[in-house]
Coordinates of C-alpha atoms and ligand atoms in Angstrom, one line a residue:
X58 CA -8.8 55.6 12.8
X59 CA -5.2 54.8 12.3
X60 CA -5.8 51.2 13.5
X61 CA -9.1 50.8 11.6
X62 CA -7.5 51.8 8.3
X63 CA -3.9 50.6 8.5
X64 CA -3.5 47.9 11.2
X65 CA -1.3 45.4 9.6
X66 CA -3.7 42.4 10.0
X67 CA -7.1 44.0 10.1
X68 CA -6.7 47.4 8.6
X69 CA -9.3 48.5 5.9
X70 CA -6.6 49.4 3.3
X71 CA -4.4 46.5 3.9
X72 CA -5.9 43.5 2.1
X73 CA -8.6 44.4 -0.5
X74 CA -9.1 46.7 -3.5
X75 CA -11.6 49.3 -2.2
X76 CA -11.8 51.5 -5.1
X77 CA -14.3 51.8 -8.0
X78 CA -17.8 50.8 -8.5
X79 CA -17.3 47.4 -7.0
X80 CA -15.6 49.0 -3.9
X81 CA -16.7 51.5 -1.5
X82 CA -15.8 54.8 -3.1
X83 CA -14.5 56.4 -6.4
X84 CA -11.8 58.9 -6.7
X85 CA -11.1 61.6 -9.4
X86 CA -8.2 59.7 -11.1
X87 CA -10.4 56.6 -11.4
X88 CA -13.2 58.7 -12.9
X89 CA -11.2 59.9 -16.0
X90 CA -7.7 59.9 -17.5
X91 CA -8.3 63.8 -18.0
X92 CA -7.7 64.5 -14.3
X93 CA -4.1 62.8 -14.1
X94 CA -3.2 64.3 -17.6
X95 CA -3.8 67.8 -16.4
X96 CA -1.9 67.3 -13.2
X97 CA 1.0 66.0 -15.2
X98 CA 1.0 69.0 -17.5
X99 CA 1.0 71.2 -14.3
X100 CA 3.9 69.3 -12.9
X101 CA 6.0 69.5 -16.0
X102 CA 5.2 73.2 -16.3
X103 CA 6.4 73.9 -12.8
X104 CA 9.4 71.7 -13.1
X105 CA 10.4 73.6 -16.2
X106 CA 9.9 76.8 -14.3
X107 CA 12.4 75.6 -11.7
X108 CA 15.0 75.2 -14.5
X109 CA 14.4 71.5 -15.2
X110 CA 16.6 70.3 -12.2
X111 CA 17.9 66.6 -12.5
X112 CA 18.0 64.2 -11.1
X113 CA 14.5 64.4 -9.5
X114 CA 11.9 62.2 -8.1
X115 CA 8.1 62.3 -8.4
X116 CA 6.5 61.1 -5.3
X117 CA 3.0 60.3 -4.6
X118 CA 1.6 59.7 -1.1
X119 CA -1.2 57.1 -0.9
X120 CA -1.4 56.1 -4.5
X121 CA -4.3 53.8 -4.2
X122 CA -4.5 51.7 -7.4
X123 CA -1.8 53.6 -9.1
X124 CA -4.1 55.2 -11.7
X125 CA -3.1 58.8 -11.1
X126 CA 0.6 58.0 -11.4
X127 CA 0.1 56.0 -14.4
X128 CA -1.7 58.8 -16.2
X129 CA 1.1 61.2 -15.1
X130 CA 3.9 58.9 -16.3
X131 CA 2.1 58.4 -19.7
X132 CA 2.0 62.3 -20.3
X133 CA 5.6 62.5 -19.0
X134 CA 6.7 60.0 -21.7
X135 CA 4.8 62.0 -24.4
X136 CA 6.9 65.0 -23.3
X137 CA 10.1 62.9 -23.4
X138 CA 10.5 63.2 -19.8
X139 CA 12.0 59.7 -19.7
X140 CA 15.1 61.2 -21.2
X141 CA 15.5 63.2 -17.9
X142 CA 16.9 61.5 -15.0
X143 CA 13.9 61.0 -12.7
X144 CA 12.5 58.2 -10.4
X145 CA 9.2 57.4 -9.0
X146 CA 8.8 57.0 -5.3
X147 CA 5.6 55.8 -3.8
X148 CA 4.7 56.1 0.0
X149 CA 2.2 53.3 0.5
X150 CA 1.5 51.5 3.8
X151 CA -0.6 48.8 2.4
X152 CA 1.4 45.8 0.9
X153 CA -1.8 44.7 -0.9
X154 CA -2.3 48.0 -2.6
X155 CA 1.4 48.3 -3.5
X156 CA 1.1 45.1 -5.5
X157 CA -1.8 46.6 -7.5
X158 CA 0.2 49.7 -8.1
X159 CA 3.2 47.5 -9.2
X160 CA 0.9 45.7 -11.7
X161 CA -0.5 49.0 -13.0
X162 CA 2.8 50.9 -13.3
X163 CA 5.5 48.3 -14.1
X164 CA 3.4 45.1 -15.1
X165 CA 5.6 43.1 -12.8
X166 CA 4.8 41.3 -9.7
X167 CA 6.6 41.5 -6.3
X168 CA 9.8 42.6 -8.2
X169 CA 13.0 42.6 -6.2
X170 CA 11.7 42.2 -2.7
X171 CA 13.9 39.4 -1.7
X172 CA 17.0 41.0 -3.2
X173 CA 16.9 44.3 -1.2
X174 CA 19.6 44.8 1.4
X175 CA 18.4 44.6 5.0
X176 CA 19.1 48.4 5.6
X177 CA 17.2 49.5 2.5
X178 CA 14.7 52.2 3.2
X179 CA 12.4 51.1 0.4
X180 CA 10.5 47.8 0.8
X181 CA 10.2 47.2 -3.0
X182 CA 11.5 48.2 -6.3
X183 CA 10.7 47.7 -10.0
X184 CA 10.8 49.7 -13.4
X185 CA 8.0 51.5 -14.9
X186 CA 6.7 50.8 -18.4
X187 CA 8.7 53.8 -19.5
X188 CA 11.9 52.6 -17.9
X189 CA 12.1 54.9 -14.7
X190 CA 12.9 53.2 -11.5
X191 CA 9.9 52.9 -9.0
X192 CA 10.4 52.3 -5.4
X193 CA 7.9 51.9 -2.5
X194 CA 8.4 53.4 1.0
X195 CA 6.4 53.0 4.2
X196 CA 7.0 56.5 5.4
X197 CA 7.6 60.0 3.9
X198 CA 10.9 60.4 6.1
X199 CA 12.5 57.4 4.2
X200 CA 12.3 59.1 0.9
X201 CA 15.6 59.9 -0.9
X202 CA 17.0 63.5 -0.7
X203 CA 16.8 65.1 -4.0
X204 CA 14.5 67.6 -5.9
X205 CA 10.9 66.3 -5.5
X206 CA 7.7 66.9 -7.1
X207 CA 5.1 65.7 -4.4
X208 CA 1.6 64.6 -5.1
X209 CA -1.0 63.8 -2.5
X210 CA -4.5 63.0 -3.7
X211 CA -7.1 61.9 -1.1
X212 CA -4.2 61.1 1.2
X213 CA -4.6 63.6 4.2
X214 CA -8.3 62.7 4.5
X215 CA -7.3 59.2 5.4
X216 CA -5.0 60.2 8.2
X217 CA -6.2 60.0 11.9
X218 CA -8.0 62.9 13.5
X219 CA -8.8 63.7 17.1
X220 CA -12.3 65.1 18.0
X221 CA -12.3 67.8 20.7
X222 CA -15.3 69.6 22.3
X223 CA -15.1 72.7 24.3
X224 CA -17.1 72.4 27.7
X225 CA -17.1 74.8 30.7
X226 CA -13.9 73.3 32.1
X227 CA -12.1 73.7 28.7
X228 CA -11.2 71.2 25.8
X229 CA -12.1 67.6 26.2
X230 CA -11.5 64.8 23.7
X231 CA -14.1 62.5 22.3
X232 CA -12.8 58.9 22.9
X233 CA -14.1 55.6 21.9
X234 CA -15.2 53.2 24.6
X235 CA -16.8 49.7 24.7
X236 CA -20.3 49.4 25.8
X237 CA -20.2 46.6 28.4
X238 CA -23.8 45.5 28.0
X239 CA -23.8 44.7 24.3
X240 CA -20.1 45.0 23.3
X241 CA -20.8 47.7 20.8
X242 CA -18.6 50.9 20.6
X243 CA -19.7 54.2 21.7
X244 CA -18.4 57.8 22.0
X245 CA -17.4 59.2 25.5
X246 CA -16.0 62.5 26.5
X247 CA -12.6 62.5 28.4
X248 CA -12.8 63.4 32.1
X249 CA -9.6 65.7 31.8
X250 CA -7.7 67.4 29.0
X251 CA -5.7 65.1 26.7
X252 CA -2.5 65.8 24.9
X253 CA -4.4 66.4 21.7
X254 CA -5.9 69.6 23.1
X255 CA -2.5 71.1 23.1
X256 CA -3.0 71.5 19.2
X257 CA -6.0 73.8 19.6
X258 CA -5.3 77.3 18.6
X259 CA -5.4 80.1 21.2
X260 CA -8.0 82.1 19.0
X261 CA -10.2 79.1 18.1
X262 CA -13.8 80.1 18.0
X263 CA -15.4 76.6 17.2
X264 CA -16.7 74.6 20.1
X265 CA -16.4 71.4 18.3
X266 CA -13.4 70.5 16.0
X267 CA -11.2 67.8 14.5
X268 CA -7.5 68.1 14.5
X269 CA -4.8 65.9 12.8
X270 CA -1.4 66.0 14.3
X271 CA -0.3 63.3 12.0
X272 CA -1.2 65.4 9.0
X273 CA 0.7 68.4 10.3
X274 CA 3.7 66.3 10.8
X275 CA 3.5 64.8 7.2
X276 CA 3.1 68.2 5.6
X277 CA 5.9 69.7 7.6
X278 CA 8.3 66.9 6.5
X279 CA 7.1 67.7 2.9
X280 CA 7.6 71.4 3.5
X281 CA 11.1 70.8 5.0
X282 CA 12.3 68.6 2.2
X283 CA 11.0 71.3 -0.4
X284 CA 12.9 73.8 1.5
X285 CA 16.2 71.8 1.9
X286 CA 16.3 69.8 -1.3
X287 CA 14.1 71.8 -3.7
X288 CA 10.7 70.8 -5.0
X289 CA 6.9 71.6 -5.3
X290 CA 3.9 70.0 -3.6
X291 CA 0.5 69.5 -4.9
X292 CA -2.2 68.5 -2.4
X293 CA -5.7 67.7 -3.5
X294 CA -8.5 66.5 -1.1
X295 CA -12.0 67.4 0.1
X296 CA -11.7 70.0 2.9
X297 CA -12.2 73.3 4.4
X298 CA -10.4 76.4 5.7
X299 CA -10.7 75.8 9.4
X300 CA -14.4 76.4 9.7
X301 CA -16.1 73.0 9.8
X302 CA -16.8 71.0 13.0
X303 CA -17.9 67.3 12.8
X304 CA -16.9 65.6 9.5
X305 CA -15.7 62.1 10.4
X306 CA -17.7 59.5 8.5
X307 CA -17.5 56.0 7.1
X308 CA -18.1 54.8 3.6
X309 CA -19.3 51.4 2.5
X310 CA -20.7 50.4 -1.0
X311 CA -20.8 54.0 -1.8
X312 CA -23.1 54.9 1.2
X313 CA -22.5 56.6 4.4
X314 CA -21.7 54.0 7.3
X315 CA -21.5 54.5 11.0
X316 CA -17.7 54.7 11.9
X317 CA -18.4 52.6 15.1
X318 CA -20.1 49.7 13.3
X319 CA -17.8 46.8 12.1
X320 CA -14.6 48.8 12.1
X321 CA -12.2 47.8 9.4
X322 CA -14.9 46.9 6.9
X323 CA -15.7 50.6 5.8
X324 CA -13.6 53.4 4.8
X325 CA -13.1 56.1 7.5
X326 CA -12.5 59.8 6.3
X327 CA -12.6 63.3 7.7
X328 CA -12.4 66.6 5.7
X329 CA -9.0 67.9 5.5
X330 CA -8.4 71.3 7.4
X331 CA -6.3 73.2 4.8
X332 CA -5.9 76.1 7.1
X333 CA -4.0 73.7 9.7
X334 CA -2.0 72.2 6.7
X335 CA -1.0 75.7 5.5
X336 CA 0.0 76.7 8.9
X337 CA 2.1 73.7 9.6
X338 CA 3.8 74.1 6.1
X339 CA 4.8 77.6 6.7
X340 CA 5.9 77.3 10.3
X341 CA 9.2 75.4 10.2
X342 CA 10.0 72.6 12.6
X343 CA 13.6 73.2 13.0
X344 CA 16.3 75.8 12.6
X345 CA 17.5 74.4 9.2
X346 CA 14.0 75.2 7.9
X347 CA 14.1 78.7 9.2
X348 CA 12.7 80.2 5.9
X349 CA 9.0 79.4 5.6
X350 CA 7.6 77.8 2.3
X351 CA 5.1 79.5 0.1
X352 CA 1.5 78.3 -0.3
X353 CA -1.0 78.9 -3.0
X354 CA -4.7 78.0 -2.8
X355 CA -6.9 76.5 -1.9
X356 CA -8.8 76.7 -5.2
X357 CA -11.7 74.5 -6.2
X358 CA -11.2 71.4 -8.4
X359 CA -13.6 72.9 -10.9
X360 CA -11.5 76.1 -11.2
X361 CA -8.2 74.4 -11.4
X362 CA -9.2 71.8 -13.9
X363 CA -10.9 74.4 -16.2
X364 CA -8.0 76.8 -16.1
X365 CA -5.7 73.8 -16.9
X366 CA -7.8 73.1 -20.0
X367 CA -10.1 70.3 -19.2
X368 CA -12.8 71.6 -21.5
X369 CA -10.2 71.5 -24.5
X370 CA -9.0 68.1 -23.5
X371 CA -12.6 66.8 -23.5
X372 CA -13.2 68.3 -27.0
X373 CA -10.0 66.6 -28.3
X374 CA -11.0 63.1 -26.8
X375 CA -14.6 63.5 -28.1
X376 CA -13.2 64.3 -31.6
X377 CA -11.3 61.0 -31.8
X378 CA -14.1 59.0 -30.1
X379 CA -16.0 56.7 -32.5
X380 CA -18.2 55.0 -29.9
X381 CA -21.3 56.8 -28.6
X382 CA -21.2 55.1 -25.2
X383 CA -17.6 56.1 -24.7
X384 CA -18.4 59.6 -25.6
X385 CA -21.2 59.8 -23.2
X386 CA -19.0 58.4 -20.5
X387 CA -16.4 61.1 -21.2
X388 CA -19.0 63.9 -20.9
X389 CA -20.3 62.3 -17.7
X390 CA -16.7 62.1 -16.2
X391 CA -16.1 65.7 -17.1
X392 CA -19.3 66.8 -15.4
X393 CA -18.5 64.6 -12.2
X394 CA -15.1 66.2 -11.9
X395 CA -16.1 69.7 -12.5
X396 CA -19.7 70.3 -11.4
X397 CA -19.9 72.1 -8.2
X398 CA -22.8 69.8 -7.1
X399 CA -20.5 66.7 -7.6
X400 CA -16.7 67.1 -7.1
X401 CA -16.2 70.6 -8.6
X402 CA -16.3 72.4 -5.4
X403 CA -15.9 69.8 -2.6
X404 CA -12.4 69.2 -3.7
X405 CA -9.6 71.7 -3.3
X406 CA -6.1 72.1 -4.6
X407 CA -3.1 73.5 -2.6
X408 CA 0.4 74.1 -3.9
X409 CA 3.7 74.3 -1.9
X410 CA 6.9 76.0 -3.2
X411 CA 10.2 76.9 -1.7
X412 CA 10.5 80.6 -0.7
X413 CA 13.5 80.9 -3.2
X414 CA 10.8 80.8 -5.9
X415 CA 9.0 83.8 -4.6
X416 CA 10.2 86.3 -7.5
X417 CA 9.8 83.8 -10.2
X418 CA 6.2 83.2 -9.0
X419 CA 5.3 86.8 -8.9
X420 CA 6.1 86.9 -12.5
X421 CA 4.8 83.5 -13.5
X422 CA 2.2 82.4 -10.9
X423 CA 1.2 78.8 -10.6
X424 CA -1.2 77.8 -13.4
X425 CA -4.6 76.7 -12.3
X426 CA -4.6 78.9 -9.1
X427 CA -5.8 82.3 -10.5
Ligands
SAM589 C1 -8.4 57.3 -0.1 S1 -7.1 56.3 -0.6 C2 -6.6 57.3 -2.0 C3 -5.9 56.7 -3.1 C4 -5.5 57.5 -4.4 N1 -4.6 58.6 -4.1 C5 -6.8 57.8 -5.3 O1 -7.1 59.1 -5.1 O2 -7.4 57.1 -5.9 C6 -5.7 56.5 0.5 C7 -4.4 55.9 0.1 O3 -3.5 56.2 1.2 C8 -2.9 55.0 1.6 N2 -2.5 55.4 3.1 C9 -3.4 55.5 4.2 N3 -2.7 55.9 5.2 C10 -1.5 55.8 5.0 C11 -0.2 56.1 5.6 N4 -0.4 56.5 7.0 N5 0.9 56.1 4.9 C12 1.0 55.7 3.7 N6 -0.1 55.5 2.9 C13 -1.3 55.6 3.6 C14 -3.9 53.9 1.4 O4 -3.4 52.7 1.5 C15 -4.4 54.3 0.1 O5 -3.5 54.0 -1.1

């Protein structure tokens, strides 16, 4: 899955724009500005609750076309956040998508790539339309150490999973093999236990499951930064609470696609196991992180957006809309984002806070979560 999505020469994300009507799938920020605007309000509210610490950075993991960050920065500028000392850090493994993000957020092209010192941890830098520094990183561990607002929308579902099946002898991993007769790919079961099976929980009742050690490592780095440097995390994705089994699938031209056919030409994705993410985020990796973080959620996208005021925002946008087609598009975007039969229930929101905020959160719980 990792090779298929992010191999430097043939990976799915590495050399094309895969989003939107002309691509293979559409994401919530691409559907409507309302999505990113409400997330921006949530971030400003929670940052204010922390005492408006500066300097700070806003980090997005896997920013796609940069649309979500662009909507967030526009709202930040309306709230005069540009006057605060903050920077934008993007964790993006695809050089091609980083160019689209740069165009979207900074209106520059390959700014300051050649001038970077050899030991620089970011691979590119520019300035947003509102004047904040924007830097691109390959890995979450490379991010600067400072108070951080983390955003991850449809990021964890793109991280590789291992598929495990319980047979009489114990856990066996589903591996991918080459069919010698016709050179197609096929699934096979490992003869012995593989290292991935060590990640199965003792009390696991499912006989068929997917685990993502890379997702656990990523969220632990996020949790550790939040604990050590201060910050808040918001993770949004489709997923479950540790009860689903077989969810790996491919998408091409907005249709389901067999993951083993023409790998690299279609998106691969698996539902996020939020119970595993929460476990990893609250079980520290090292002694410095000995105090666990706090998690809130998951809550359904429909509930989060409704509690954050999407109905009011729709009314406001409709009131200033003079064009009937645009008004209909707005209504249909609102329905897609919130209808339980569309994205309203499938997508979940999870928030992460440092344990030092426990008392404040008891008094002022995170908006959108209850
Ligand atoms: C499904 S897209 C989501 C894009 C965007 N967040 C949105 O919702 O429109 C996944 C994004 O994560 C990036 N990505 C995938 N694997 C990554 C990894 N291991 N490290 C950093 N970025 C990665 C992809 O290049 C892409 O930008």
